[in-house]
Short mmCIF file of C-alpha atoms and ligand atoms in Angstrom, two decimals:
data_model
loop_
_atom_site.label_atom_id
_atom_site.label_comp_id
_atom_site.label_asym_id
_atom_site.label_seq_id
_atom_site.Cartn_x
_atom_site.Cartn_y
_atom_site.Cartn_z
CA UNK D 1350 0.00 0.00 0.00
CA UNK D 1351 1.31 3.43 -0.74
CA UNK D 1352 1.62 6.28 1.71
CA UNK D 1353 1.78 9.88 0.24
CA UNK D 1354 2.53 13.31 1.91
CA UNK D 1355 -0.32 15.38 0.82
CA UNK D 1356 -0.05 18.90 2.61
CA UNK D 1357 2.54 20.57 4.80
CA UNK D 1358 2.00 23.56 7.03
CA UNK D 1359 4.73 25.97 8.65
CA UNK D 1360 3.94 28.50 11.56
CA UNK D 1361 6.96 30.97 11.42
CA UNK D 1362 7.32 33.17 13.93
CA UNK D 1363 6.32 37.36 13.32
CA UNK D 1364 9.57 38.26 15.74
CA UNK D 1365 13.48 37.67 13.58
CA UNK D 1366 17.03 38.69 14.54
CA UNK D 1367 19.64 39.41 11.70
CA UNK D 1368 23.41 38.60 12.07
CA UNK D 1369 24.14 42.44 13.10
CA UNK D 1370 21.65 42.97 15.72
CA UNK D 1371 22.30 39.25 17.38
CA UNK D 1372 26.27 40.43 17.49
CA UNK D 1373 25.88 44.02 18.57
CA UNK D 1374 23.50 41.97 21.64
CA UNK D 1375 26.50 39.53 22.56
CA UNK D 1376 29.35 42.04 21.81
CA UNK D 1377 27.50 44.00 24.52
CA UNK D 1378 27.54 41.15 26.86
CA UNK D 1379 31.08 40.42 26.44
CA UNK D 1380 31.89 43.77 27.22
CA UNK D 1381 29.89 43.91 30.71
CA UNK D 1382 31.33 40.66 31.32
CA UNK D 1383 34.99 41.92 30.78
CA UNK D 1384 33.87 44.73 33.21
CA UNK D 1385 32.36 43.20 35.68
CA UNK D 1386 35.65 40.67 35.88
CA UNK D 1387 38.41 42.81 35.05
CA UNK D 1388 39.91 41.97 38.20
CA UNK D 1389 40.13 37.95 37.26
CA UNK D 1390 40.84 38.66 34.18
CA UNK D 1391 43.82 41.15 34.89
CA UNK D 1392 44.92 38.35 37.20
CA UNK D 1393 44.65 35.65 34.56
CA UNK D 1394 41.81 33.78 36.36
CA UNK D 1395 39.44 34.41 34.12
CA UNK D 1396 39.69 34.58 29.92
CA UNK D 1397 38.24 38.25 28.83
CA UNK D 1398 35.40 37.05 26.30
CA UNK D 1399 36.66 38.29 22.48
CA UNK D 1400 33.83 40.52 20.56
CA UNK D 1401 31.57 37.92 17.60
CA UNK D 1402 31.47 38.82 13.82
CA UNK D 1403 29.10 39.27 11.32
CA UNK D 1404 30.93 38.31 8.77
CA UNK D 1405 32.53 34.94 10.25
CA UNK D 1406 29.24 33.73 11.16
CA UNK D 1407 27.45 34.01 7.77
CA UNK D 1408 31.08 32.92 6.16
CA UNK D 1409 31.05 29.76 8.24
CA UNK D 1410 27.39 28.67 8.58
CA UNK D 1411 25.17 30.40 5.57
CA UNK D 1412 22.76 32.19 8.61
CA UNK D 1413 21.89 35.35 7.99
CA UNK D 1414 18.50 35.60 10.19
CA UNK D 1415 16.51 33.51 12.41
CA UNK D 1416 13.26 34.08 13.36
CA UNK D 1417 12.00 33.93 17.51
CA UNK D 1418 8.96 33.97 19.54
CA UNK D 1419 10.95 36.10 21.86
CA UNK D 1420 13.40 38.83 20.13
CA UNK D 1421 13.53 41.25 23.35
CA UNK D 1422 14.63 38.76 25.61
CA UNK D 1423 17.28 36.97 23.54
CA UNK D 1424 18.72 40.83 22.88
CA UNK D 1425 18.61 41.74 26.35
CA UNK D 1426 22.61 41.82 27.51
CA UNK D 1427 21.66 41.38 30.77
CA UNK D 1428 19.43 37.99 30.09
CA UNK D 1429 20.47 36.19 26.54
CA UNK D 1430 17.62 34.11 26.51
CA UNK D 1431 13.88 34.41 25.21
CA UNK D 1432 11.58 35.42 27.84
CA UNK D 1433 8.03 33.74 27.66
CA UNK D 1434 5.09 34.08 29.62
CA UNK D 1435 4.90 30.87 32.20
CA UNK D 1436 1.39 29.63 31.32
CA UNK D 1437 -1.46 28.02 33.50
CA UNK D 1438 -2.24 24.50 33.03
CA UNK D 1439 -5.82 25.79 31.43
CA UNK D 1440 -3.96 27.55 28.87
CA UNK D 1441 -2.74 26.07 25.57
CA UNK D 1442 1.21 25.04 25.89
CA UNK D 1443 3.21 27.59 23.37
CA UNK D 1444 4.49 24.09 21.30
CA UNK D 1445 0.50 23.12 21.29
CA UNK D 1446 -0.47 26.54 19.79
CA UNK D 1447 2.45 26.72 17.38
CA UNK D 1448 1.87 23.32 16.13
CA UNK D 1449 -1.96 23.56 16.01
CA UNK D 1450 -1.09 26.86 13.40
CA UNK D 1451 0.98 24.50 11.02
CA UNK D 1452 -1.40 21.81 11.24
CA UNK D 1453 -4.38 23.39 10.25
CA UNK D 1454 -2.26 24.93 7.15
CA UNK D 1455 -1.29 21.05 6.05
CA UNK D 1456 -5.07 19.89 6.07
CA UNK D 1457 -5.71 22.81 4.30
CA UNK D 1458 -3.11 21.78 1.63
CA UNK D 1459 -4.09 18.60 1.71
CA UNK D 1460 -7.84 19.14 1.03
CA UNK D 1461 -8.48 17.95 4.40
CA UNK D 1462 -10.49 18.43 7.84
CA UNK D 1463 -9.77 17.16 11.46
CA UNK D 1464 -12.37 14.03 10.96
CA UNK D 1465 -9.74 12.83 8.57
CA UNK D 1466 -6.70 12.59 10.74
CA UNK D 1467 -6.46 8.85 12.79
CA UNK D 1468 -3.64 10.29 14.68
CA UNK D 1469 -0.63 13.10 15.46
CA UNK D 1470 2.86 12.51 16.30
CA UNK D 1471 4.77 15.61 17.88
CA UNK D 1472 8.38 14.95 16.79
CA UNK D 1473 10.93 17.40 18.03
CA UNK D 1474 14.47 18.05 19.65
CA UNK D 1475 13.02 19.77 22.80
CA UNK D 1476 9.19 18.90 24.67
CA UNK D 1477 8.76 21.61 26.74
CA UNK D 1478 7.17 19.37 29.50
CA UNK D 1479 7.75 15.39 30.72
CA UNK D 1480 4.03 15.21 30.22
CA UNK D 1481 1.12 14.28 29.32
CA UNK D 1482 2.56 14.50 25.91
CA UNK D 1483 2.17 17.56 23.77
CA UNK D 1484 0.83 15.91 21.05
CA UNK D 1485 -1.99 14.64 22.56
CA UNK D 1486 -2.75 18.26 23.91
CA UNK D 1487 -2.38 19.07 19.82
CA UNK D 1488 -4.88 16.63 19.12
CA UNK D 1489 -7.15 18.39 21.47
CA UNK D 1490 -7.23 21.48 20.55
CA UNK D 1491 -7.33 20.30 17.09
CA UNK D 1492 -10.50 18.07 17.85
CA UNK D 1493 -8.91 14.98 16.71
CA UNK D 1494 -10.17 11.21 17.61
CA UNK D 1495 -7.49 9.03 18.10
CA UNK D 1496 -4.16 8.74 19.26
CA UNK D 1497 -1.39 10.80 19.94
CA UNK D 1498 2.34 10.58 20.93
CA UNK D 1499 5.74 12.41 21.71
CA UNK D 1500 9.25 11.46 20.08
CA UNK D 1501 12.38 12.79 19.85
CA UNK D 1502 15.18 12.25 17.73
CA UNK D 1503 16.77 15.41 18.10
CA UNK D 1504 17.72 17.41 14.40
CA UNK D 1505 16.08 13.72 12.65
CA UNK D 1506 12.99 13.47 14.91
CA UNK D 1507 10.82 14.56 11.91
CA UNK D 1508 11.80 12.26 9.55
CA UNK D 1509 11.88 9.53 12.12
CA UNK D 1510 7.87 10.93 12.74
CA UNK D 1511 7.51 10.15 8.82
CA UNK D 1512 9.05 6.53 9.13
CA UNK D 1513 6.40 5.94 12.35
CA UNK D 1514 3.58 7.21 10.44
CA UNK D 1515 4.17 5.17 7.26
CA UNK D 1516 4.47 1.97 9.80
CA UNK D 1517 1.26 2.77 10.94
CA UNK D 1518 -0.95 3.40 8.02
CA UNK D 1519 0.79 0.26 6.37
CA UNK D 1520 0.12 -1.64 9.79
CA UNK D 1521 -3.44 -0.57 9.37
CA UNK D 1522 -3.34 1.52 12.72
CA UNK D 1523 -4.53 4.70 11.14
CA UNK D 1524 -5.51 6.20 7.48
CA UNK D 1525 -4.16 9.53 7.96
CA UNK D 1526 -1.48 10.79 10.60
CA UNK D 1527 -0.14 14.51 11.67
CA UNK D 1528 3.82 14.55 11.82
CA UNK D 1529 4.55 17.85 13.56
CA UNK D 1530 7.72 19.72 14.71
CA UNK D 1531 7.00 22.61 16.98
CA UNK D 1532 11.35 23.32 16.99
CA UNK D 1533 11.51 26.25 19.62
CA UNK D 1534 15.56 26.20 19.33
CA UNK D 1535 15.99 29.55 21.15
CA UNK D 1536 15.06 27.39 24.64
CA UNK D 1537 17.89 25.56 24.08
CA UNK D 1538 20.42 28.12 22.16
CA UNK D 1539 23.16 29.30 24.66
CA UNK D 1540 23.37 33.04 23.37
CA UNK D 1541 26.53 33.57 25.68
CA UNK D 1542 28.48 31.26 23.59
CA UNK D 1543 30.35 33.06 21.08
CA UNK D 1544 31.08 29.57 18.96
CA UNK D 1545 27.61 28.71 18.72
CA UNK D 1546 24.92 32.04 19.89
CA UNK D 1547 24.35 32.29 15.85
CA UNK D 1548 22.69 28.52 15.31
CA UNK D 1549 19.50 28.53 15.75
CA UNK D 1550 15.63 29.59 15.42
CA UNK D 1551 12.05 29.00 16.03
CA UNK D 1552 9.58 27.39 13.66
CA UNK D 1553 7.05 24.65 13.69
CA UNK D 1554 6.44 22.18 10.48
CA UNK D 1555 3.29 20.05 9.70
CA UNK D 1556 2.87 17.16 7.09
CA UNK D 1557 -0.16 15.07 6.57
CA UNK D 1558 0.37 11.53 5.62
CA UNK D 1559 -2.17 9.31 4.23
CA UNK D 1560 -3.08 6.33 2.14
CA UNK D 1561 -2.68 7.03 -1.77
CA UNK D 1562 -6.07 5.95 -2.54
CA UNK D 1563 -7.76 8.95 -0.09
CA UNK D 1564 -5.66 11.68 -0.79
CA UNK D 1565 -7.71 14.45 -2.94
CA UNK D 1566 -4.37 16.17 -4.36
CA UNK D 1567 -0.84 15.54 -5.87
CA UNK D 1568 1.07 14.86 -3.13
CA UNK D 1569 4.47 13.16 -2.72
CA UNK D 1570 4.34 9.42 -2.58
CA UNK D 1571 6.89 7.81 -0.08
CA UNK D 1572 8.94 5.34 -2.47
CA UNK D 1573 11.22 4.37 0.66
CA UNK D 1574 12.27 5.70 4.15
CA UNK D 1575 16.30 4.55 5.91
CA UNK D 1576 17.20 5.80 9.20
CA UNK D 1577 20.57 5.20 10.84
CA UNK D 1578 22.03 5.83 13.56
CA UNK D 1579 25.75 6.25 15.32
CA UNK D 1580 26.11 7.30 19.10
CA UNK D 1581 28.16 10.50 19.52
CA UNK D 1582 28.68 12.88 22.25
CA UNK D 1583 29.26 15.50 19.82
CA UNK D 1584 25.88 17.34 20.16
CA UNK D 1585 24.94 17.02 23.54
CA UNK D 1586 22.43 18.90 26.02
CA UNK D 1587 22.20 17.00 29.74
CA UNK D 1588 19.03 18.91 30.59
CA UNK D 1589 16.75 16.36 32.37
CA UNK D 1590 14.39 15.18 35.03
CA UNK D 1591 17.32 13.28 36.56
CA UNK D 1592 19.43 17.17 37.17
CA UNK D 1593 17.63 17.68 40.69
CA UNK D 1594 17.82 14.47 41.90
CA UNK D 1595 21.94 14.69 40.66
CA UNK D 1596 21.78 18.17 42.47
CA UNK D 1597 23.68 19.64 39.46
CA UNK D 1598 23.64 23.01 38.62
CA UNK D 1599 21.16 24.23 36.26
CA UNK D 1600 23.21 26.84 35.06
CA UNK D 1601 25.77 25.11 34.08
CA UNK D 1602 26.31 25.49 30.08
CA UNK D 1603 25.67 21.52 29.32
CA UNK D 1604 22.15 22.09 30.09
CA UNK D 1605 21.73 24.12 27.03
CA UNK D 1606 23.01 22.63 23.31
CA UNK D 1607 26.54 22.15 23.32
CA UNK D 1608 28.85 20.87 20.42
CA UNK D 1609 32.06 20.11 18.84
CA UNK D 1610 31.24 21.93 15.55
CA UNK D 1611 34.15 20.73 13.57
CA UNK D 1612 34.28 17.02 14.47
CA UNK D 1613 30.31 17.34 13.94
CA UNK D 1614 31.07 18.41 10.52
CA UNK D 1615 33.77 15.92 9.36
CA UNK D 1616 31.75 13.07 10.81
CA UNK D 1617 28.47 13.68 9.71
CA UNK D 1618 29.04 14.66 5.78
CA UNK D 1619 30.28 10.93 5.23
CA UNK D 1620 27.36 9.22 7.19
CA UNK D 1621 25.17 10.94 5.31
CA UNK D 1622 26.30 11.06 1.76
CA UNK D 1623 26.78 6.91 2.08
CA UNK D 1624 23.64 6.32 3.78
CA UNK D 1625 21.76 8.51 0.53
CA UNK D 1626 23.57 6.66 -1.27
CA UNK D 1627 23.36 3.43 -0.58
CA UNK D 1628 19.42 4.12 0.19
CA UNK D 1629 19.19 5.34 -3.77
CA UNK D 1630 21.27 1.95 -4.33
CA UNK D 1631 18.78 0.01 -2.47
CA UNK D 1632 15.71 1.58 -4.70
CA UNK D 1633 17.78 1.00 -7.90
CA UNK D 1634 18.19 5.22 -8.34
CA UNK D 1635 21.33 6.90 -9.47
CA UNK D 1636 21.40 10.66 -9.00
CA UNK D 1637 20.45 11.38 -12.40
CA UNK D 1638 16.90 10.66 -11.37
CA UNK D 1639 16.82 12.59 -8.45
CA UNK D 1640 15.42 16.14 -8.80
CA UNK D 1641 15.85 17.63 -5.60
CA UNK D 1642 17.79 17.09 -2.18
CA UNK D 1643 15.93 18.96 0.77
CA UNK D 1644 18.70 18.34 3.15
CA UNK D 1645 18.74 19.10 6.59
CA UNK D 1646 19.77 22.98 7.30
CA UNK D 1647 22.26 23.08 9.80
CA UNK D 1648 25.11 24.74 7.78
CA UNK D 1649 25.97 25.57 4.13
CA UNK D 1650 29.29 24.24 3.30
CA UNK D 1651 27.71 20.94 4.84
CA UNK D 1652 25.01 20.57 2.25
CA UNK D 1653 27.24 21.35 -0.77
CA UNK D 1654 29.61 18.66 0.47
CA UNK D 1655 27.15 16.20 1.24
CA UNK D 1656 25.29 17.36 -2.21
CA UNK D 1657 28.67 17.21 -4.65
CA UNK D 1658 29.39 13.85 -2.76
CA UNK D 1659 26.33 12.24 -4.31
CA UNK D 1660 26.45 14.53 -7.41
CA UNK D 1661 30.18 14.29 -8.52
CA UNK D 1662 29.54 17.91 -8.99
CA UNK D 1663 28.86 21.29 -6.98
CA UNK D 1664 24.76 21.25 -6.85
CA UNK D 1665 22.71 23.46 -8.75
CA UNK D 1666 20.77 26.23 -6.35
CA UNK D 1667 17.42 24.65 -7.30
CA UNK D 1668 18.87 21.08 -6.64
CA UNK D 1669 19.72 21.64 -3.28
CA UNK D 1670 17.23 24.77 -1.68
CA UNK D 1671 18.59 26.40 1.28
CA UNK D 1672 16.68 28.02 3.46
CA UNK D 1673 19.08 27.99 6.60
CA UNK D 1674 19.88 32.16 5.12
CA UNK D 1675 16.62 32.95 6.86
CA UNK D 1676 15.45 30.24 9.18
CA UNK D 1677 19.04 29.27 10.72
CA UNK D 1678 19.14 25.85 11.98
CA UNK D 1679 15.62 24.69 13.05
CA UNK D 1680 16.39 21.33 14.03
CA UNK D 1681 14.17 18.86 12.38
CA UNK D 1682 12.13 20.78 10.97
CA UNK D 1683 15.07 22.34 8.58
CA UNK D 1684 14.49 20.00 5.69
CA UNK D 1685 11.05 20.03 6.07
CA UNK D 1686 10.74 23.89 5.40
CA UNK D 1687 12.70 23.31 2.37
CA UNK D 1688 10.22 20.81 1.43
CA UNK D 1689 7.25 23.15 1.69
CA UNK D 1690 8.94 26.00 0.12
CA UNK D 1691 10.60 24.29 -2.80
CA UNK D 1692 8.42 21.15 -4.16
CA UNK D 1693 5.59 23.44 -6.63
CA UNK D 1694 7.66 23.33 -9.67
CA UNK D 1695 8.40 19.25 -10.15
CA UNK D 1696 6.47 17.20 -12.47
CA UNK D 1697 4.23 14.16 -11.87
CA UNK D 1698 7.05 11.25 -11.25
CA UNK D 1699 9.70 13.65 -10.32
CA UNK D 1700 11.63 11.93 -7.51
CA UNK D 1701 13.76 13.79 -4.46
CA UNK D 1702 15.18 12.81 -1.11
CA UNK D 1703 14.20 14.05 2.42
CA UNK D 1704 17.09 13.92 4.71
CA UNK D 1705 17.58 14.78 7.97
CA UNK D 1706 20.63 14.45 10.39
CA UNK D 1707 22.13 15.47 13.39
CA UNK D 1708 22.63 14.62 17.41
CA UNK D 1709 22.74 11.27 18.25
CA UNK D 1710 24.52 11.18 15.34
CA UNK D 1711 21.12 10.57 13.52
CA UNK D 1712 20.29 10.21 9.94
CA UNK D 1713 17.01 9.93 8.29
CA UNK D 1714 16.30 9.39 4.54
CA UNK D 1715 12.99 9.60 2.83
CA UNK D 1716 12.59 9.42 -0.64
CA UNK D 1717 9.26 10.94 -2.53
CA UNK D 1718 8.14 11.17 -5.98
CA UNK D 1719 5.55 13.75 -7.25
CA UNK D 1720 2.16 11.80 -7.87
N1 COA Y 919 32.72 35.37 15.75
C1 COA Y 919 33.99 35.47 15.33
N2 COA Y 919 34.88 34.45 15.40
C2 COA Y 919 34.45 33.30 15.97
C3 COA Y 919 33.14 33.15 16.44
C4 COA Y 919 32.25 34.25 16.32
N3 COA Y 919 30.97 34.16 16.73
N4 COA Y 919 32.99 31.90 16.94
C5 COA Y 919 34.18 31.28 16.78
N5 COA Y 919 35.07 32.13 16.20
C6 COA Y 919 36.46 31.87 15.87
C7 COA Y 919 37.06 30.85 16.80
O1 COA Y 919 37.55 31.48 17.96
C8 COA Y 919 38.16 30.26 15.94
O2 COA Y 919 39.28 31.14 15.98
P1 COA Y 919 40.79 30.56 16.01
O3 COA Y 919 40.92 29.77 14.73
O4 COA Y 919 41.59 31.79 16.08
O5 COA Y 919 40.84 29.69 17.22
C9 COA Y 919 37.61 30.31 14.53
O6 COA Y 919 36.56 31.28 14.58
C10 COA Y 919 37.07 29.00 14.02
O7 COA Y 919 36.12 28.49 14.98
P2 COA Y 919 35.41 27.10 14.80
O8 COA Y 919 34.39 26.89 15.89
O9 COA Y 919 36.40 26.03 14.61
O10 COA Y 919 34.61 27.39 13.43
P3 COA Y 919 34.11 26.41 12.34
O11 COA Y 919 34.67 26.85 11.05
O12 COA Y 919 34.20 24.98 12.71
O13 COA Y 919 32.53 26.75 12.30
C11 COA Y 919 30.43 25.83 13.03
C12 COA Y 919 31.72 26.53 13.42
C13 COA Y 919 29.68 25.47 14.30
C14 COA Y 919 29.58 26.80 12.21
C15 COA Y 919 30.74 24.59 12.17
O14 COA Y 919 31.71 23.80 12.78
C16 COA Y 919 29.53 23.74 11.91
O15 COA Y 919 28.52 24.19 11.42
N6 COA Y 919 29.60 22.44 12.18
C17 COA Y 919 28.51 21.53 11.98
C18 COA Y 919 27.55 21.78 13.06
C19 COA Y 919 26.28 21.01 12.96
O16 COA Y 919 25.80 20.67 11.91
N7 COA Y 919 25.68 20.79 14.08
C20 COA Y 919 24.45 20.14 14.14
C21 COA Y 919 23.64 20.91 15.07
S1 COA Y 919 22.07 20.20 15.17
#
């Protein structure tokens, strides 16, 4: 039986940050740091904290902008992080409103109402509560019958939500399943980290799987979906329900994302290229059949490696769509934007590959073909 994507939705936030304002913010943190500990500092204690760059951080990652539910807060030298309104348990959880918004935009691609969805997966890098699971207060205030569940794979937890939702509707569990990735990355950004205060940004991403024979539109038919995936504590955040009981310090930067950028990079670009490729292999595709890549949108000179890997070649701009310029990294839902945004102009048959990686190391590969 086949399984098709027939709508995708996208809530972006109204709030962004360019490159300039984010670096005037931490330059003016540095510089109240370095005042505050001259002292240490003068003494050799303490390491005065060097100014960040425009320049080096669109040079080295492709970001230009990111958009935010919380600008003012993340700006604010004395706080560096969003500040959001603590809600009451009566009020809709910010991941349940976001994701409701690009929801309701995939049934509306898709042709679709809520009495045609069986069932909604929330897949994310960060659930803003332990529980009950977010996706079944989604399904709420959607008004969906059914079932509902959390996962996270980190920056692959959406296309590890596709490979779950194609199990079930092949299993016969469900007809037609939500896959949504409410990715609010500024939570978990550290913006006092010079290396890394440039990564991310907020979005949510919706796609509406169901069988072939229901779907009303000209969706994307799943040919094949390959996940892999390789421990590494390369991307690593030890925020958890376990930090009380541990009496460790909440404050301390490994509760926020932390990395090893450059062994991240030469790591990951070979994983993924020979998983695509073998996965292509495995379908008996060569490249030449492949239209499009919507690779995962963590960093530029990433995706044209892992793209003239598989090509032999540097890829064409329409081959490969970036939209990591304006969204920054947005976990897992990265490759999904550039899904939404760049699919219109293929042709009935046209085939392209989904993939997402990151922490974990994680890899997921989906491939589609225009019905
Ligand atoms: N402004 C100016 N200079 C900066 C800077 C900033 N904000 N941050 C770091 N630098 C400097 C460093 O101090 C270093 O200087 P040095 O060579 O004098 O020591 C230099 O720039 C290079 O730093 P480095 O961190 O090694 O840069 P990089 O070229 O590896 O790029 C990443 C950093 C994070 C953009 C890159 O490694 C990357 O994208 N890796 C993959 C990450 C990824 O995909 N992660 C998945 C997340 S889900």
């Amino acid at each position: 039986m086949s399984v098709v994507i027939s709508g995708t939705g996208i809530y972006t936030p109204q709030q962004s940050i360019d490159n300039k304002e984010l670096v005037e913010s931490y330059n003016k943190y540095a510089d109240s740091f370095n005042e505050m500990y001259k002292e240490d500092i003068s003494n050799g204690t303490l390491e005065a904290l060097t100014h960040s760059d425009e320049e080096f951080i669109k040079k080295v990652s492709g970001i230009e902008n990111r958009y935010v539910l919380d600008k003012e807060g993340i700006l604010d030298p004395q706080r560096m992080r969003p500040l959001l309104e603590e809600r009451s348990n009566d009020q809709p959880s910010v991941q349940a409103e976001i994701a409701e918004s690009a929801c309701l935009e995939a049934l509306k691609n898709a042709n679709k109402s809520v009495d045609d969805v069986d069932a909604v997966i929330c897949a994310c890098a960060n659930l803003q509560r332990a529980y009950p699971a977010v996706a079944i207060e989604i399904q709420d205030l959607l008004g969906i019958q059914g079932y509902s569940y959390d996962m996270n794979v980190a920056c692959s937890s959406s296309t590890f939500g596709i490979q779950n939702a194609v199990s079930d509707i092949r299993s016969g569990l469900a007809e037609s399943i939500l896959v949504v990735s409410p990715e609010i990355c500024s939570g978990h950004l550290n913006f006092k980290d010079r290396d890394g205060h440039f990564i991310f940004g907020d979005v949510c991403t919706a796609l509406l799987l169901e069988k072939e024979e229901t779907s009303d539109v000209e969706g994307y038919k799943i040919i094949s979906t390959k996940l892999k995936t390789v421990f590494s504590n390369n991307i690593r955040n030890n925020f958890g329900f376990l930090n009380q009981a541990e009496n460790s310090d909440l404050d301390s930067p490994d509760k926020l994302f932390i990395q090893e950028g450059r062994k991240v990079f030469k790591q990951v670009v070979p994983i993924v290229s020979s998983l695509i490729e073998g996965h292509l292999q495995e379908n008996n595709l060569s490249m030449d059949k492949i239209s499009r890549l919507w690779l995962h949108q963590a960093n530029l000179s990433m995706n044209q490696l892992i793209a003239k890997r598989l090509l032999g070649r540097d890829p064409l701009d329409e081959e490969m769509p970036i939209v990591l310029n304006e969204y920054a990294n947005t976990s897992s839902a990265g490759s999904i934007i550039a899904f939404h945004k760049h699919n219109n102009d293929l042709i009935k048959n046209d085939i392209g590959v989904i993939c997402s990686f990151g922490a974990g190391y994680s890899v997921g590969s989906i491939i589609v073909q225009k019905s």
